[in-house]
Amino acid sequence: MWASLFHLIAVFVAIHITKCQTVCNKQAPLEWYLKKHTIQLNWTLIGNICENDLECWGSQGKRQVSKQPFSFPQICPLQLQHGDKLLMSADETLKTYGIRIFNVSRQDFESCTTNAELKNQSVFPHNTNESEHVEAKWITPGHHYFIALHEGDSQLCKLGLRLNVSVKTQFCRASPLLRLCSGNGVCRTDFYEGAYHCRCNHRYFGRFCERFDVCLDNPCQNKGICLSNGSTDPNNRTYKCLCPPHFTGVNCSEIIGEANCQTICEDGTCIQLSPASFKCICAFGFPGPPCEKRKAQCDPNPCRNYSGSECACADGTLVPECRRQQSMCSPSPCLNNGTFVSRGKDYFCR
């Protein structure tokens, strides 16, 4: 049997020397799935063997086995979701010679060290043959390391018959009765994370995306400061704007007093909203309020239907704006009672 084993090792060494580089397929990022999966792992030295950080983990220095770079062969690392079912089997060659699978420490995984205590760490009470279910005690949340031995000898392990299994749980809801991430995000993990966590949708935050931040896009105008209550009630997503002097209203969009409005609305029209509040409608080309600074004619795309500038179009014509011909039935694009005049594929206002 030993002669056969050494022959087997010699064959695998030859394969190992001539084989192409194996880069493990990493499924990242992964989303938590509610229905548990069954994963099949076949112990073999032909294919699915990686040898360094880059092949096994995709980059240098980002792996879960050790902090130091390594250069030993192993089966591509496996990630499981807690509750998944893991099946193990051996290829036909290894069935013939017989291998036993053992759960070991990280140090023993890296060195393929064997000791007398391995007997109690045998995953199965017999040699691995056909597909067999791995007991849950061997795949609890965390990192687990397995090696394959032939009659206690570690040579097959050193050739690559060792496996790093990461089992991850989720921290995406406070109770099994609640939706993952409160229905406002995605429960996900990256390859190097130890568990699944919530990635919240826009405006949502909190461990379970249970809070809503209405102030994220700041609805307060005129440099108002938005204060959110961070409510978990979808029907009570209230906020409050702290308005600067001379401004009021829910979103600080109203100006207090007509005199202030006339001052602020320098190039615009004041419209009264209540006895004490006004709204400024700026003239075209004067953003604001305060409507005090006219857009430079060389600002990006300033040609928007007013007489202050002309656009030099691709066909050589000069028109207020290089837009495609509008339908004659469309509302006139000209402001301030301007007259729409068609010129080929373009138009101008007068």
Tab-separated table of C-alpha atoms in Angstrom:
chain	number	residue	atom	x	y	z
A	1	MET	CA	0.000	0.000	0.000
A	2	TRP	CA	2.856	2.401	0.816
A	3	ALA	CA	4.420	1.756	-2.569
A	4	SER	CA	1.081	2.551	-4.174
A	5	LEU	CA	0.821	5.745	-2.166
A	6	PHE	CA	4.257	6.917	-3.231
A	7	HIS	CA	3.337	6.127	-6.832
A	8	LEU	CA	0.175	8.180	-6.420
A	9	ILE	CA	2.168	11.054	-4.962
A	10	ALA	CA	4.625	10.922	-7.856
A	11	VAL	CA	1.752	11.122	-10.342
A	12	PHE	CA	0.192	14.080	-8.577
A	13	VAL	CA	3.540	15.868	-8.306
A	14	ALA	CA	3.922	15.548	-12.077
A	15	ILE	CA	0.406	16.895	-12.594
A	16	HIS	CA	1.109	19.686	-10.127
A	17	ILE	CA	4.259	20.771	-11.993
A	18	THR	CA	2.642	20.807	-15.438
A	19	LYS	CA	-0.826	22.074	-14.549
A	20	CYS	CA	-2.082	25.534	-15.417
A	21	GLN	CA	-2.557	28.176	-12.752
A	22	THR	CA	-5.820	27.907	-10.824
A	23	VAL	CA	-7.523	31.137	-9.750
A	24	CYS	CA	-10.392	30.451	-7.391
A	25	ASN	CA	-13.817	31.745	-8.307
A	26	LYS	CA	-14.912	34.046	-5.472
A	27	GLN	CA	-18.633	34.789	-5.260
A	28	ALA	CA	-18.469	38.273	-3.801
A	29	PRO	CA	-20.416	40.139	-2.741
A	30	LEU	CA	-22.955	37.546	-1.641
A	31	GLU	CA	-26.528	38.267	-0.592
A	32	TRP	CA	-28.192	36.317	2.197
A	33	TYR	CA	-30.674	33.800	0.852
A	34	LEU	CA	-33.602	32.613	2.945
A	35	LYS	CA	-33.673	29.097	1.509
A	36	LYS	CA	-30.689	27.027	2.615
A	37	HIS	CA	-28.400	25.535	-0.013
A	38	THR	CA	-26.635	22.197	-0.326
A	39	ILE	CA	-22.945	22.487	-1.234
A	40	GLN	CA	-20.999	19.570	-2.714
A	41	LEU	CA	-17.228	19.424	-2.101
A	42	ASN	CA	-15.173	16.783	-3.906
A	43	TRP	CA	-11.728	16.035	-2.506
A	44	THR	CA	-9.314	15.815	-5.422
A	45	LEU	CA	-5.843	16.919	-6.421
A	46	ILE	CA	-6.807	17.344	-10.061
A	47	GLY	CA	-8.093	20.905	-10.466
A	48	ASN	CA	-9.484	23.411	-7.945
A	49	ILE	CA	-6.102	23.642	-6.177
A	50	CYS	CA	-4.628	27.088	-5.509
A	51	GLU	CA	-1.166	27.828	-4.167
A	52	ASN	CA	-0.848	31.438	-2.991
A	53	ASP	CA	-2.685	34.571	-1.869
A	54	LEU	CA	-3.396	35.748	-5.385
A	55	GLU	CA	-4.804	32.440	-6.610
A	56	CYS	CA	-6.781	31.598	-3.465
A	57	TRP	CA	-7.976	35.018	-2.299
A	58	GLY	CA	-7.589	37.308	-5.266
A	59	SER	CA	-5.065	39.753	-3.779
A	60	GLN	CA	-1.992	39.909	-1.617
A	61	GLY	CA	-2.437	40.220	2.109
A	62	LYS	CA	-6.248	39.888	2.213
A	63	ARG	CA	-7.106	36.437	3.394
A	64	GLN	CA	-8.483	34.653	6.423
A	65	VAL	CA	-5.851	32.005	7.155
A	66	SER	CA	-2.816	33.963	8.329
A	67	LYS	CA	-1.409	37.467	8.338
A	68	GLN	CA	1.721	36.363	6.467
A	69	PRO	CA	1.937	35.560	2.731
A	70	PHE	CA	1.794	31.845	2.031
A	71	SER	CA	2.794	29.542	-0.789
A	72	PHE	CA	1.337	26.136	-0.065
A	73	PRO	CA	-1.289	24.301	-2.138
A	74	GLN	CA	-4.851	23.901	-0.911
A	75	ILE	CA	-8.360	23.364	-2.237
A	76	CYS	CA	-10.008	26.673	-3.133
A	77	PRO	CA	-11.468	28.222	0.061
A	78	LEU	CA	-15.167	27.636	0.589
A	79	GLN	CA	-17.776	30.039	1.995
A	80	LEU	CA	-21.025	28.793	3.512
A	81	GLN	CA	-24.074	30.486	4.918
A	82	HIS	CA	-24.946	29.271	8.415
A	83	GLY	CA	-27.535	26.549	7.972
A	84	ASP	CA	-26.266	25.351	4.603
A	85	LYS	CA	-25.759	21.630	4.129
A	86	LEU	CA	-22.235	20.493	3.202
A	87	LEU	CA	-21.583	17.210	1.428
A	88	MET	CA	-18.086	15.753	1.000
A	89	SER	CA	-16.856	13.029	-1.327
A	90	ALA	CA	-13.573	11.852	-2.878
A	91	ASP	CA	-12.634	11.314	-6.500
A	92	GLU	CA	-12.207	7.779	-7.831
A	93	THR	CA	-8.428	7.715	-7.369
A	94	LEU	CA	-8.583	8.817	-3.733
A	95	LYS	CA	-11.398	6.359	-3.051
A	96	THR	CA	-9.059	3.573	-4.163
A	97	TYR	CA	-6.248	4.597	-1.838
A	98	GLY	CA	-8.499	5.713	0.988
A	99	ILE	CA	-8.475	9.085	2.762
A	100	ARG	CA	-9.827	10.309	6.088
A	101	ILE	CA	-10.959	13.901	6.661
A	102	PHE	CA	-9.993	15.637	9.913
A	103	ASN	CA	-10.896	18.954	11.485
A	104	VAL	CA	-7.692	20.695	12.633
A	105	SER	CA	-6.390	23.991	13.961
A	106	ARG	CA	-5.179	26.750	11.684
A	107	GLN	CA	-1.570	25.946	12.550
A	108	ASP	CA	-2.024	22.258	11.701
A	109	PHE	CA	-3.821	23.261	8.511
A	110	GLU	CA	-0.845	25.318	7.357
A	111	SER	CA	1.801	22.782	8.373
A	112	CYS	CA	-0.165	19.543	7.762
A	113	THR	CA	0.934	18.472	11.242
A	114	THR	CA	-0.646	15.334	12.675
A	115	ASN	CA	-0.915	14.223	16.282
A	116	ALA	CA	-2.513	11.512	18.395
A	117	GLU	CA	-5.556	13.664	19.196
A	118	LEU	CA	-6.757	13.641	15.575
A	119	LYS	CA	-8.822	10.519	16.225
A	120	ASN	CA	-11.512	12.592	17.923
A	121	GLN	CA	-11.414	15.132	15.095
A	122	SER	CA	-12.370	12.749	12.307
A	123	VAL	CA	-15.250	14.227	10.295
A	124	PHE	CA	-16.443	10.744	9.314
A	125	PRO	CA	-15.808	7.476	11.204
A	126	HIS	CA	-14.491	5.882	8.008
A	127	ASN	CA	-12.683	6.650	4.786
A	128	THR	CA	-14.364	9.193	2.538
A	129	ASN	CA	-16.064	7.577	-0.437
A	130	GLU	CA	-19.457	8.561	-1.771
A	131	SER	CA	-21.085	11.904	-0.992
A	132	GLU	CA	-21.751	12.177	2.734
A	133	HIS	CA	-23.328	14.828	4.933
A	134	VAL	CA	-20.979	16.781	7.240
A	135	GLU	CA	-22.431	17.110	10.746
A	136	ALA	CA	-23.443	20.605	11.838
A	137	LYS	CA	-20.902	20.609	14.693
A	138	TRP	CA	-18.079	20.842	12.145
A	139	ILE	CA	-19.519	23.871	10.327
A	140	THR	CA	-20.649	26.295	13.022
A	141	PRO	CA	-20.199	30.055	12.337
A	142	GLY	CA	-16.520	30.916	12.012
A	143	HIS	CA	-13.464	29.495	10.260
A	144	HIS	CA	-12.881	25.751	10.039
A	145	TYR	CA	-9.878	23.888	8.680
A	146	PHE	CA	-9.844	20.360	7.271
A	147	ILE	CA	-7.055	18.097	6.030
A	148	ALA	CA	-7.076	14.701	4.307
A	149	LEU	CA	-4.728	11.914	5.425
A	150	HIS	CA	-3.941	8.459	4.069
A	151	GLU	CA	-3.453	6.063	6.979
A	152	GLY	CA	-2.181	8.942	9.111
A	153	ASP	CA	0.360	10.159	6.568
A	154	SER	CA	0.325	13.888	5.716
A	155	GLN	CA	1.852	13.763	2.210
A	156	LEU	CA	-1.509	14.178	0.458
A	157	CYS	CA	-2.260	17.184	2.664
A	158	LYS	CA	1.026	18.786	1.645
A	159	LEU	CA	0.127	18.264	-2.004
A	160	GLY	CA	-3.082	20.269	-1.536
A	161	LEU	CA	-5.692	18.114	0.222
A	162	ARG	CA	-6.585	20.745	2.822
A	163	LEU	CA	-9.618	22.989	2.933
A	164	ASN	CA	-10.476	26.316	4.587
A	165	VAL	CA	-14.229	26.725	5.210
A	166	SER	CA	-15.771	30.027	6.314
A	167	VAL	CA	-19.279	29.796	7.776
A	168	LYS	CA	-21.100	33.111	8.073
A	169	THR	CA	-24.238	34.125	9.898
A	170	GLN	CA	-26.305	37.271	9.365
A	171	PHE	CA	-26.882	40.331	11.547
A	172	CYS	CA	-29.584	41.873	9.382
A	173	ARG	CA	-32.697	41.792	11.572
A	174	ALA	CA	-33.560	42.052	15.241
A	175	SER	CA	-36.033	39.164	15.127
A	176	PRO	CA	-36.707	36.196	12.817
A	177	LEU	CA	-40.213	37.608	12.394
A	178	LEU	CA	-38.907	40.821	10.804
A	179	ARG	CA	-37.781	41.449	7.247
A	180	LEU	CA	-34.086	41.504	6.425
A	181	CYS	CA	-32.768	45.056	6.736
A	182	SER	CA	-36.350	46.194	7.454
A	183	GLY	CA	-37.025	45.893	3.723
A	184	ASN	CA	-34.925	49.026	3.175
A	185	GLY	CA	-31.610	47.487	2.171
A	186	VAL	CA	-29.696	44.355	1.207
A	187	CYS	CA	-28.203	41.768	3.583
A	188	ARG	CA	-24.773	41.141	2.103
A	189	THR	CA	-21.217	40.045	2.809
A	190	ASP	CA	-17.937	40.562	1.028
A	191	PHE	CA	-15.351	37.845	0.643
A	192	TYR	CA	-13.200	39.033	3.550
A	193	GLU	CA	-16.003	39.852	6.001
A	194	GLY	CA	-16.913	37.477	8.803
A	195	ALA	CA	-20.700	37.894	8.608
A	196	TYR	CA	-23.587	39.367	6.630
A	197	HIS	CA	-24.578	42.978	7.354
A	198	CYS	CA	-27.095	45.460	5.955
A	199	ARG	CA	-26.281	47.777	3.067
A	200	CYS	CA	-29.023	50.391	3.348
A	201	ASN	CA	-30.881	52.065	0.507
A	202	HIS	CA	-30.583	55.803	-0.056
A	203	ARG	CA	-31.792	57.869	2.943
A	204	TYR	CA	-31.975	54.833	5.263
A	205	PHE	CA	-29.530	54.094	8.051
A	206	GLY	CA	-29.181	52.125	11.273
A	207	ARG	CA	-27.984	48.583	11.918
A	208	PHE	CA	-31.108	47.175	10.280
A	209	CYS	CA	-31.823	50.151	7.960
A	210	GLU	CA	-34.732	50.907	10.253
A	211	ARG	CA	-34.195	54.657	10.367
A	212	PHE	CA	-34.939	57.223	7.674
A	213	ASP	CA	-32.888	60.362	7.076
A	214	VAL	CA	-35.048	62.857	5.240
A	215	CYS	CA	-32.264	65.434	5.585
A	216	LEU	CA	-29.766	63.516	3.498
A	217	ASP	CA	-30.677	65.563	0.403
A	218	ASN	CA	-31.419	68.678	2.516
A	219	PRO	CA	-34.891	69.915	1.554
A	220	CYS	CA	-34.146	73.250	3.276
A	221	GLN	CA	-33.593	76.120	0.859
A	222	ASN	CA	-31.554	79.304	1.202
A	223	LYS	CA	-28.837	77.625	3.288
A	224	GLY	CA	-31.295	76.415	5.889
A	225	ILE	CA	-30.170	73.654	8.266
A	226	CYS	CA	-32.187	70.424	8.241
A	227	LEU	CA	-32.877	68.560	11.498
A	228	SER	CA	-34.298	65.035	11.210
A	229	ASN	CA	-35.853	62.955	13.958
A	230	GLY	CA	-34.483	59.784	12.335
A	231	SER	CA	-37.900	58.193	12.670
A	232	THR	CA	-38.470	54.457	12.350
A	233	ASP	CA	-42.134	55.117	11.562
A	234	PRO	CA	-42.589	55.314	7.774
A	235	ASN	CA	-45.601	57.579	8.316
A	236	ASN	CA	-43.755	59.998	10.583
A	237	ARG	CA	-40.655	60.988	8.667
A	238	THR	CA	-40.638	64.551	9.909
A	239	TYR	CA	-37.911	67.141	9.760
A	240	LYS	CA	-37.429	70.774	10.703
A	241	CYS	CA	-35.552	73.513	8.910
A	242	LEU	CA	-33.600	76.109	10.869
A	243	CYS	CA	-33.902	79.101	8.563
A	244	PRO	CA	-31.346	81.912	8.262
A	245	PRO	CA	-32.418	85.515	8.970
A	246	HIS	CA	-35.218	86.920	6.773
A	247	PHE	CA	-36.401	83.450	5.674
A	248	THR	CA	-39.271	81.304	6.930
A	249	GLY	CA	-41.566	78.473	5.862
A	250	VAL	CA	-41.304	74.703	6.082
A	251	ASN	CA	-38.344	74.662	3.686
A	252	CYS	CA	-37.086	78.239	4.271
A	253	SER	CA	-38.414	79.177	0.831
A	254	GLU	CA	-40.418	82.220	2.005
A	255	ILE	CA	-39.030	85.707	2.667
A	256	ILE	CA	-40.203	87.642	5.723
A	257	GLY	CA	-41.505	91.121	4.858
A	258	GLU	CA	-41.935	92.875	1.537
A	259	ALA	CA	-38.950	95.147	2.128
A	260	ASN	CA	-36.668	92.168	2.615
A	261	CYS	CA	-38.091	90.509	-0.466
A	262	GLN	CA	-37.434	93.605	-2.584
A	263	THR	CA	-33.856	93.687	-1.313
A	264	ILE	CA	-33.199	89.982	-1.756
A	265	CYS	CA	-35.111	89.635	-4.995
A	266	GLU	CA	-32.904	92.123	-6.844
A	267	ASP	CA	-33.612	90.806	-10.334
A	268	GLY	CA	-36.908	89.045	-9.842
A	269	THR	CA	-40.528	89.443	-8.828
A	270	CYS	CA	-41.899	89.286	-5.266
A	271	ILE	CA	-45.121	87.330	-4.857
A	272	GLN	CA	-47.052	87.643	-1.599
A	273	LEU	CA	-47.937	84.308	0.020
A	274	SER	CA	-49.324	85.570	3.331
A	275	PRO	CA	-49.599	88.922	5.117
A	276	ALA	CA	-45.965	88.633	6.237
A	277	SER	CA	-44.274	86.286	3.779
A	278	PHE	CA	-43.242	86.594	0.153
A	279	LYS	CA	-41.673	84.399	-2.503
A	280	CYS	CA	-39.083	85.552	-5.011
A	281	ILE	CA	-39.402	84.483	-8.640
A	282	CYS	CA	-36.056	85.240	-10.287
A	283	ALA	CA	-35.734	86.526	-13.816
A	284	PHE	CA	-34.139	84.134	-16.259
A	285	GLY	CA	-30.382	84.072	-15.970
A	286	PHE	CA	-30.385	85.219	-12.340
A	287	PRO	CA	-30.241	82.146	-10.085
A	288	GLY	CA	-31.391	82.334	-6.527
A	289	PRO	CA	-32.806	83.941	-4.617
A	290	PRO	CA	-31.092	86.322	-4.082
A	291	CYS	CA	-31.276	86.777	-7.887
A	292	GLU	CA	-28.304	89.133	-7.719
A	293	LYS	CA	-25.797	87.555	-10.052
A	294	ARG	CA	-26.404	87.045	-13.706
A	295	LYS	CA	-25.054	83.899	-15.316
A	296	ALA	CA	-21.883	84.493	-17.310
A	297	GLN	CA	-22.460	84.079	-21.011
A	298	CYS	CA	-19.624	81.575	-21.116
A	299	ASP	CA	-21.090	79.370	-18.368
A	300	PRO	CA	-21.737	75.786	-19.495
A	301	ASN	CA	-24.713	75.774	-21.850
A	302	PRO	CA	-26.065	79.309	-21.105
A	303	CYS	CA	-28.254	79.539	-24.219
A	304	ARG	CA	-31.762	79.113	-22.836
A	305	ASN	CA	-34.163	81.337	-24.796
A	306	TYR	CA	-33.259	84.840	-23.709
A	307	SER	CA	-31.564	87.616	-25.660
A	308	GLY	CA	-28.379	87.855	-23.619
A	309	SER	CA	-26.322	85.384	-25.662
A	310	GLU	CA	-26.250	83.354	-28.831
A	311	CYS	CA	-25.158	79.777	-29.508
A	312	ALA	CA	-22.791	78.995	-32.370
A	313	CYS	CA	-24.381	75.803	-33.702
A	314	ALA	CA	-22.760	72.974	-35.592
A	315	ASP	CA	-24.254	74.133	-38.913
A	316	GLY	CA	-22.773	77.629	-38.535
A	317	THR	CA	-25.985	79.424	-37.551
A	318	LEU	CA	-26.298	81.708	-34.533
A	319	VAL	CA	-29.427	81.042	-32.510
A	320	PRO	CA	-30.411	81.377	-28.840
A	321	GLU	CA	-30.102	77.621	-28.371
A	322	CYS	CA	-28.872	74.727	-30.515
A	323	ARG	CA	-31.851	72.471	-29.968
A	324	ARG	CA	-33.529	70.242	-32.495
A	325	GLN	CA	-36.574	71.563	-34.300
A	326	GLN	CA	-39.551	71.563	-31.970
A	327	SER	CA	-42.979	70.502	-33.053
A	328	MET	CA	-45.122	73.417	-34.184
A	329	CYS	CA	-47.710	72.118	-31.745
A	330	SER	CA	-45.337	72.345	-28.798
A	331	PRO	CA	-45.654	75.295	-26.395
A	332	SER	CA	-43.373	78.148	-27.469
A	333	PRO	CA	-39.954	77.897	-25.787
A	334	CYS	CA	-39.583	81.688	-25.884
A	335	LEU	CA	-39.968	83.559	-22.617
A	336	ASN	CA	-41.223	87.092	-21.935
A	337	ASN	CA	-43.753	87.007	-24.798
A	338	GLY	CA	-41.020	86.289	-27.362
A	339	THR	CA	-42.020	85.062	-30.815
A	340	PHE	CA	-40.872	81.615	-31.954
A	341	VAL	CA	-39.236	81.732	-35.422
A	342	SER	CA	-38.125	78.516	-37.169
A	343	ARG	CA	-34.801	78.445	-39.020
A	344	GLY	CA	-34.097	75.093	-40.673
A	345	LYS	CA	-33.576	72.518	-37.965
A	346	ASP	CA	-33.267	75.237	-35.320
A	347	TYR	CA	-35.170	78.291	-34.149
A	348	PHE	CA	-34.682	81.649	-32.521
A	349	CYS	CA	-36.784	84.018	-30.446
A	350	ARG	CA	-37.560	87.647	-31.205
